[in-house]
Amino acid sequence: MDPRTAEHPRPNHFILHLSDTHLIGGDGDLYGDVDSESRLRQIMAELEESGARPEAIVFTGDLADKGEPEAYRKLRALIEPVALRLGAQIIWAMGNHDDRGAFRHELFGQIPSDRPVDLVYDVNGLRIITLDTTVPGRHHGELTSAQLDWLAEELATAAPDGTIIAMHHPPVPSIKDLTVLVELRDQASLREVIEGSDVRSIIAGHLHFSTNAMFAGVPVSVASATCYTADLNIPVDATRGQDGAQSYNLVHVYPDTIVNSVVPIGSYRTVGEYVSPESVAARLAAAGVTIPAAAPRHRAEPETLVVPERDLSLTGPIGTL
């Protein structure tokens, strides 16, 4: 046996990234074709069964399909108990299907307002900033000069473990021609703010399929939808939705990189043997391999956590709670 240390330590942070839940206010299926609430319930049940313990659960927009207050109440009732059991903060970001007034009132208990919902969260030293890229009544994305000024001011002071920006419209090329109609506009202005800052990653949604790119020297990870997804196995210039391939992302933050892993919905036939956590530990020990621990950080135990959507530590002059 030749003892060695693994190339990377345990991650300093672990968050979950979900997007495009598209819950509806009443009964029935989304667009008459897919039960978006059932798909989200299945994902959360599978997540809990996996034993994952994220520090935060981040939703990057289109939480409600039509911005209905009842849809947000459904979402809270579904997610808050899970987050409390996992000991995780909940972080909500606006999407083009969301309504700012209902979003504020139902998710944060605040007076409805048309102001952008841009917020700052502290996740044990990791800063997560939600940017509201929505344009009321439209489906494309924009950021105002006031929002960009606010973001620049926030980023002027570095966070202990860096920053992740969570937004709905991703600053990535549109590989489907039709999505050009609903893309984030004037991306160059955002690039100017992010370049040279402590932003380590951008996470987004909107596209209904998983993809990755670089923007302003920063990796961008787009999570697929939990409701329905875009079928990429069709002619390149065509667009079609499908009730399948729903997924969410695991985000592991290391000292020098961030790893985004796609987890598809459902379970499948086992191939080969199942290796239990105990067996994995035993095999590593037998091989003389040591994985260094993560850097020390402070984290409250689950029983001391407060339901996160009313966390008064949130700050930000635009969309201040």
Coordinates of C-alpha atoms in Angstrom, one line a residue:
M1 CA 0.0 0.0 0.0
D2 CA 1.3 3.4 -1.0
P3 CA -0.5 6.0 1.3
R4 CA -1.5 9.2 -0.4
T5 CA -3.7 12.3 0.1
A6 CA -6.5 12.9 -2.4
E7 CA -6.0 15.7 -4.9
H8 CA -8.8 17.8 -3.4
P9 CA -10.2 18.2 0.1
R10 CA -13.9 18.0 1.1
P11 CA -15.9 21.0 -0.3
N12 CA -16.2 24.1 1.9
H13 CA -19.8 24.6 0.9
F14 CA -22.7 22.5 -0.6
I15 CA -25.8 24.0 -2.0
L16 CA -28.7 22.8 -4.1
H17 CA -29.8 24.6 -7.3
L18 CA -33.3 24.1 -8.7
S19 CA -35.1 26.1 -11.3
D20 CA -38.4 26.6 -13.2
T21 CA -40.8 24.9 -10.9
H22 CA -43.8 26.6 -12.7
L23 CA -46.3 25.8 -10.1
I24 CA -49.9 26.7 -10.8
G25 CA -52.5 28.2 -8.4
G26 CA -55.4 25.9 -8.9
D27 CA -55.9 22.2 -9.6
G28 CA -54.9 20.4 -12.7
D29 CA -51.8 20.0 -14.8
L30 CA -49.4 22.6 -16.1
Y31 CA -50.6 23.4 -19.7
G32 CA -52.8 20.3 -19.4
D33 CA -49.7 18.1 -19.8
V34 CA -47.5 17.8 -16.7
D35 CA -48.1 17.8 -12.9
S36 CA -45.4 20.3 -12.0
E37 CA -46.2 20.0 -8.3
S38 CA -45.9 16.3 -8.3
R39 CA -42.6 16.4 -10.1
L40 CA -41.2 18.8 -7.5
R41 CA -42.5 16.7 -4.7
Q42 CA -40.8 13.6 -6.2
I43 CA -37.5 15.5 -6.5
M44 CA -37.6 16.7 -2.9
A45 CA -38.5 13.2 -1.6
E46 CA -35.6 11.7 -3.6
L47 CA -33.3 14.4 -2.3
E48 CA -34.2 13.7 1.3
E49 CA -33.8 10.0 0.8
S50 CA -30.3 10.5 -0.5
G51 CA -29.1 12.0 2.8
A52 CA -27.8 15.2 1.3
R53 CA -27.3 18.0 3.7
P54 CA -27.1 21.3 1.8
E55 CA -26.5 24.6 3.5
A56 CA -28.9 26.4 1.1
I57 CA -31.5 25.5 -1.5
V58 CA -31.5 28.0 -4.3
F59 CA -34.4 28.4 -6.8
T60 CA -33.5 30.5 -9.9
G61 CA -36.9 31.8 -11.0
D62 CA -40.2 30.9 -12.7
L63 CA -41.4 29.6 -9.3
A64 CA -45.0 30.2 -10.3
D65 CA -46.2 29.8 -13.9
K66 CA -48.6 32.8 -13.8
G67 CA -47.4 34.5 -10.7
E68 CA -50.5 33.5 -8.7
P69 CA -50.4 33.9 -4.9
E70 CA -51.7 30.4 -4.3
A71 CA -48.8 29.0 -6.4
Y72 CA -46.3 30.6 -4.1
R73 CA -48.2 29.4 -1.0
K74 CA -48.0 25.9 -2.4
L75 CA -44.3 26.2 -3.0
R76 CA -43.6 27.4 0.6
A77 CA -45.8 24.6 2.0
L78 CA -43.8 22.1 0.0
I79 CA -40.3 23.4 0.4
E80 CA -40.1 24.9 3.9
P81 CA -40.6 21.6 5.8
V82 CA -37.9 19.9 3.7
A83 CA -35.5 22.8 4.2
L84 CA -36.1 22.8 7.9
R85 CA -35.4 19.1 8.1
L86 CA -32.2 19.5 6.1
G87 CA -31.0 22.5 8.0
A88 CA -30.9 24.6 4.8
Q89 CA -31.6 28.2 4.0
I90 CA -34.1 28.9 1.1
I91 CA -33.1 31.4 -1.5
W92 CA -35.7 32.5 -4.0
A93 CA -34.8 34.4 -7.2
M94 CA -37.3 36.0 -9.6
G95 CA -38.2 34.6 -13.1
N96 CA -40.1 36.1 -16.0
H97 CA -43.2 34.1 -15.1
D98 CA -43.2 35.4 -11.5
D99 CA -45.0 38.4 -10.3
R100 CA -43.0 40.8 -8.1
G101 CA -45.9 41.8 -5.8
A102 CA -47.1 38.3 -5.2
F103 CA -43.5 37.0 -4.9
R104 CA -42.7 39.5 -2.2
H105 CA -45.9 39.1 -0.3
E106 CA -46.2 35.3 -0.3
L107 CA -42.6 34.3 0.0
F108 CA -41.3 37.1 2.3
G109 CA -44.4 38.4 4.0
Q110 CA -43.8 41.9 2.7
I111 CA -46.0 44.6 1.2
P112 CA -46.3 44.0 -2.6
S113 CA -44.0 46.1 -4.6
D114 CA -42.9 46.4 -8.3
R115 CA -39.3 47.1 -7.3
P116 CA -36.7 44.5 -8.5
V117 CA -36.0 41.7 -5.9
D118 CA -32.2 41.8 -5.6
L119 CA -30.9 40.4 -2.3
V120 CA -27.7 39.3 -0.6
Y121 CA -27.5 36.1 1.5
D122 CA -24.6 35.0 3.7
V123 CA -24.3 31.2 3.6
N124 CA -21.6 30.6 6.2
G125 CA -19.1 32.9 4.5
L126 CA -20.2 32.2 0.9
R127 CA -22.1 35.2 -0.5
I128 CA -25.1 34.5 -2.7
I129 CA -26.6 37.4 -4.6
T130 CA -30.0 37.1 -6.3
L131 CA -30.4 39.4 -9.3
D132 CA -33.9 40.1 -10.6
T133 CA -33.5 40.0 -14.4
T134 CA -37.2 40.2 -15.1
V135 CA -39.0 42.9 -17.1
P136 CA -42.7 43.1 -16.0
G137 CA -45.0 41.9 -18.7
R138 CA -42.2 40.6 -20.9
H139 CA -40.2 37.3 -21.1
H140 CA -36.7 38.6 -22.0
G141 CA -34.3 39.7 -19.3
E142 CA -32.7 43.0 -18.5
L143 CA -30.8 44.7 -15.6
T144 CA -31.2 48.4 -15.0
S145 CA -28.3 50.8 -14.5
A146 CA -29.5 51.1 -10.9
Q147 CA -29.3 47.4 -10.4
L148 CA -25.8 47.2 -11.9
D149 CA -24.6 50.1 -9.7
W150 CA -25.9 48.3 -6.6
L151 CA -24.2 45.1 -7.7
A152 CA -20.9 46.9 -8.2
E153 CA -21.2 48.4 -4.8
E154 CA -21.9 45.0 -3.2
L155 CA -19.0 43.4 -5.0
A156 CA -16.6 46.2 -4.0
T157 CA -16.1 44.3 -0.7
A158 CA -15.1 40.7 -1.1
A159 CA -16.9 37.9 0.8
P160 CA -14.8 35.4 2.9
D161 CA -15.5 32.5 0.5
G162 CA -16.4 34.5 -2.6
T163 CA -19.7 35.1 -4.4
I164 CA -22.2 33.2 -6.4
I165 CA -24.8 35.1 -8.4
A166 CA -28.2 33.5 -8.8
M167 CA -30.3 34.8 -11.7
H168 CA -33.0 33.6 -14.0
H169 CA -31.9 34.6 -17.5
P170 CA -28.4 33.1 -18.1
P171 CA -25.7 35.2 -19.8
V172 CA -24.9 32.4 -22.3
P173 CA -25.3 32.0 -26.0
S174 CA -28.6 30.7 -27.2
I175 CA -28.2 27.3 -28.8
K176 CA -31.9 27.2 -29.7
D177 CA -32.7 30.1 -32.1
L178 CA -36.1 30.8 -30.5
T179 CA -34.6 31.6 -27.1
V180 CA -32.9 34.6 -28.6
L181 CA -36.3 36.3 -28.2
V182 CA -36.2 35.8 -24.4
E183 CA -32.5 36.1 -23.7
L184 CA -30.8 38.4 -21.3
R185 CA -30.1 41.7 -23.1
D186 CA -27.1 44.0 -22.8
Q187 CA -24.9 41.3 -21.3
A188 CA -21.8 43.5 -21.8
S189 CA -22.9 45.9 -19.0
L190 CA -23.1 43.0 -16.6
R191 CA -19.7 41.7 -17.8
E192 CA -18.1 45.0 -16.8
V193 CA -19.4 44.7 -13.3
I194 CA -18.4 41.1 -12.7
E195 CA -14.9 41.2 -14.3
G196 CA -12.2 41.4 -11.6
S197 CA -14.7 40.8 -8.7
D198 CA -14.9 37.9 -6.3
V199 CA -17.8 36.3 -8.3
R200 CA -16.8 32.6 -8.6
S201 CA -19.9 31.3 -10.3
I202 CA -23.2 32.3 -11.9
I203 CA -26.2 29.9 -11.6
A204 CA -29.3 30.4 -13.6
G205 CA -32.4 28.7 -15.2
H206 CA -34.9 29.8 -17.9
L207 CA -33.7 27.4 -20.6
H208 CA -35.3 24.2 -19.3
F209 CA -32.2 22.2 -20.1
S210 CA -28.8 21.9 -18.3
T211 CA -25.9 23.7 -19.9
N212 CA -22.6 25.3 -19.0
A213 CA -20.6 28.2 -20.3
M214 CA -18.1 31.0 -19.4
F215 CA -19.0 34.6 -18.9
A216 CA -16.6 37.4 -17.9
G217 CA -14.1 34.7 -16.9
V218 CA -16.7 33.1 -14.6
P219 CA -18.3 29.7 -15.1
V220 CA -22.1 29.7 -15.7
S221 CA -24.2 26.7 -14.7
V222 CA -27.8 26.5 -16.0
A223 CA -30.1 24.1 -14.2
S224 CA -32.8 22.3 -16.1
A225 CA -36.4 22.6 -15.0
T226 CA -38.2 20.6 -12.4
C227 CA -41.6 20.8 -14.3
Y228 CA -40.8 20.0 -18.0
T229 CA -37.7 20.2 -20.1
A230 CA -36.6 21.2 -23.6
D231 CA -36.1 18.3 -25.9
L232 CA -32.6 18.7 -27.5
N233 CA -32.9 15.5 -29.5
I234 CA -34.8 17.2 -32.3
P235 CA -33.8 19.3 -35.4
V236 CA -31.5 22.0 -34.2
D237 CA -33.7 24.9 -35.2
A238 CA -36.9 23.4 -33.7
T239 CA -38.2 23.7 -30.1
R240 CA -40.3 21.1 -28.2
G241 CA -41.0 20.6 -24.5
Q242 CA -41.2 17.1 -22.9
D243 CA -42.4 15.6 -19.6
G244 CA -39.1 14.0 -18.8
A245 CA -35.4 14.5 -17.9
Q246 CA -36.3 16.9 -15.1
S247 CA -33.4 17.4 -12.8
Y248 CA -31.6 19.7 -10.3
N249 CA -28.0 20.5 -9.6
L250 CA -25.6 19.8 -6.7
V251 CA -23.2 22.7 -6.2
H252 CA -20.0 21.9 -4.3
V253 CA -17.7 24.8 -3.5
Y254 CA -14.0 24.0 -3.1
P255 CA -11.2 26.5 -2.3
D256 CA -10.1 26.7 -5.9
T257 CA -13.1 25.5 -8.0
I258 CA -16.9 24.9 -8.0
V259 CA -18.4 21.6 -9.2
N260 CA -21.9 21.5 -10.6
S261 CA -23.5 18.0 -10.9
V262 CA -26.8 17.3 -12.6
V263 CA -29.2 14.9 -10.8
P264 CA -32.0 13.5 -12.9
I265 CA -35.4 12.7 -11.5
G266 CA -36.3 9.0 -10.9
S267 CA -34.5 5.8 -10.1
Y268 CA -33.2 3.2 -12.5
R269 CA -32.0 -0.4 -12.6
T270 CA -28.8 -1.0 -10.7
V271 CA -25.7 -1.9 -12.8
G272 CA -23.1 -3.8 -11.0
E273 CA -22.8 -3.9 -7.2
Y274 CA -24.1 -1.3 -4.7
V275 CA -21.2 0.0 -2.6
S276 CA -22.4 1.4 0.7
P277 CA -20.8 4.4 2.4
E278 CA -19.2 2.1 4.9
S279 CA -17.7 0.0 2.2
V280 CA -16.4 3.1 0.4
A281 CA -14.7 4.3 3.6
A282 CA -13.2 0.8 4.1
R283 CA -11.9 0.6 0.6
L284 CA -10.3 4.1 0.8
A285 CA -8.7 3.1 4.1
A286 CA -7.4 -0.1 2.7
A287 CA -5.9 1.8 -0.2
G288 CA -4.2 4.3 2.2
V289 CA -6.1 7.2 0.7
T290 CA -7.0 10.2 2.9
I291 CA -9.4 13.0 1.8
P292 CA -8.5 16.2 3.7
A293 CA -11.3 17.8 5.6
A294 CA -13.0 21.0 4.5
A295 CA -11.9 24.3 5.9
P296 CA -13.5 25.1 9.3
R297 CA -16.7 27.0 9.1
H298 CA -19.6 27.9 11.4
R299 CA -22.9 26.2 10.8
A300 CA -26.0 26.1 13.0
E301 CA -27.4 22.7 13.9
P302 CA -30.8 21.9 12.3
E303 CA -32.8 22.4 15.5
T304 CA -31.5 25.9 16.0
L305 CA -32.3 27.1 12.4
V306 CA -35.1 29.6 11.7
V307 CA -37.3 29.1 8.6
P308 CA -35.1 31.0 6.1
E309 CA -37.5 33.0 4.0
R310 CA -37.9 35.5 6.8
D311 CA -34.2 35.7 7.5
L312 CA -33.6 39.3 8.6
S313 CA -29.9 39.2 7.7
L314 CA -30.8 39.7 4.1
T315 CA -29.6 43.1 2.8
G316 CA -29.7 45.2 -0.3
P317 CA -30.9 48.7 -1.1
I318 CA -32.8 47.3 -4.1
G319 CA -35.6 45.0 -3.1
T320 CA -34.7 45.4 0.6
L321 CA -37.0 43.3 2.8

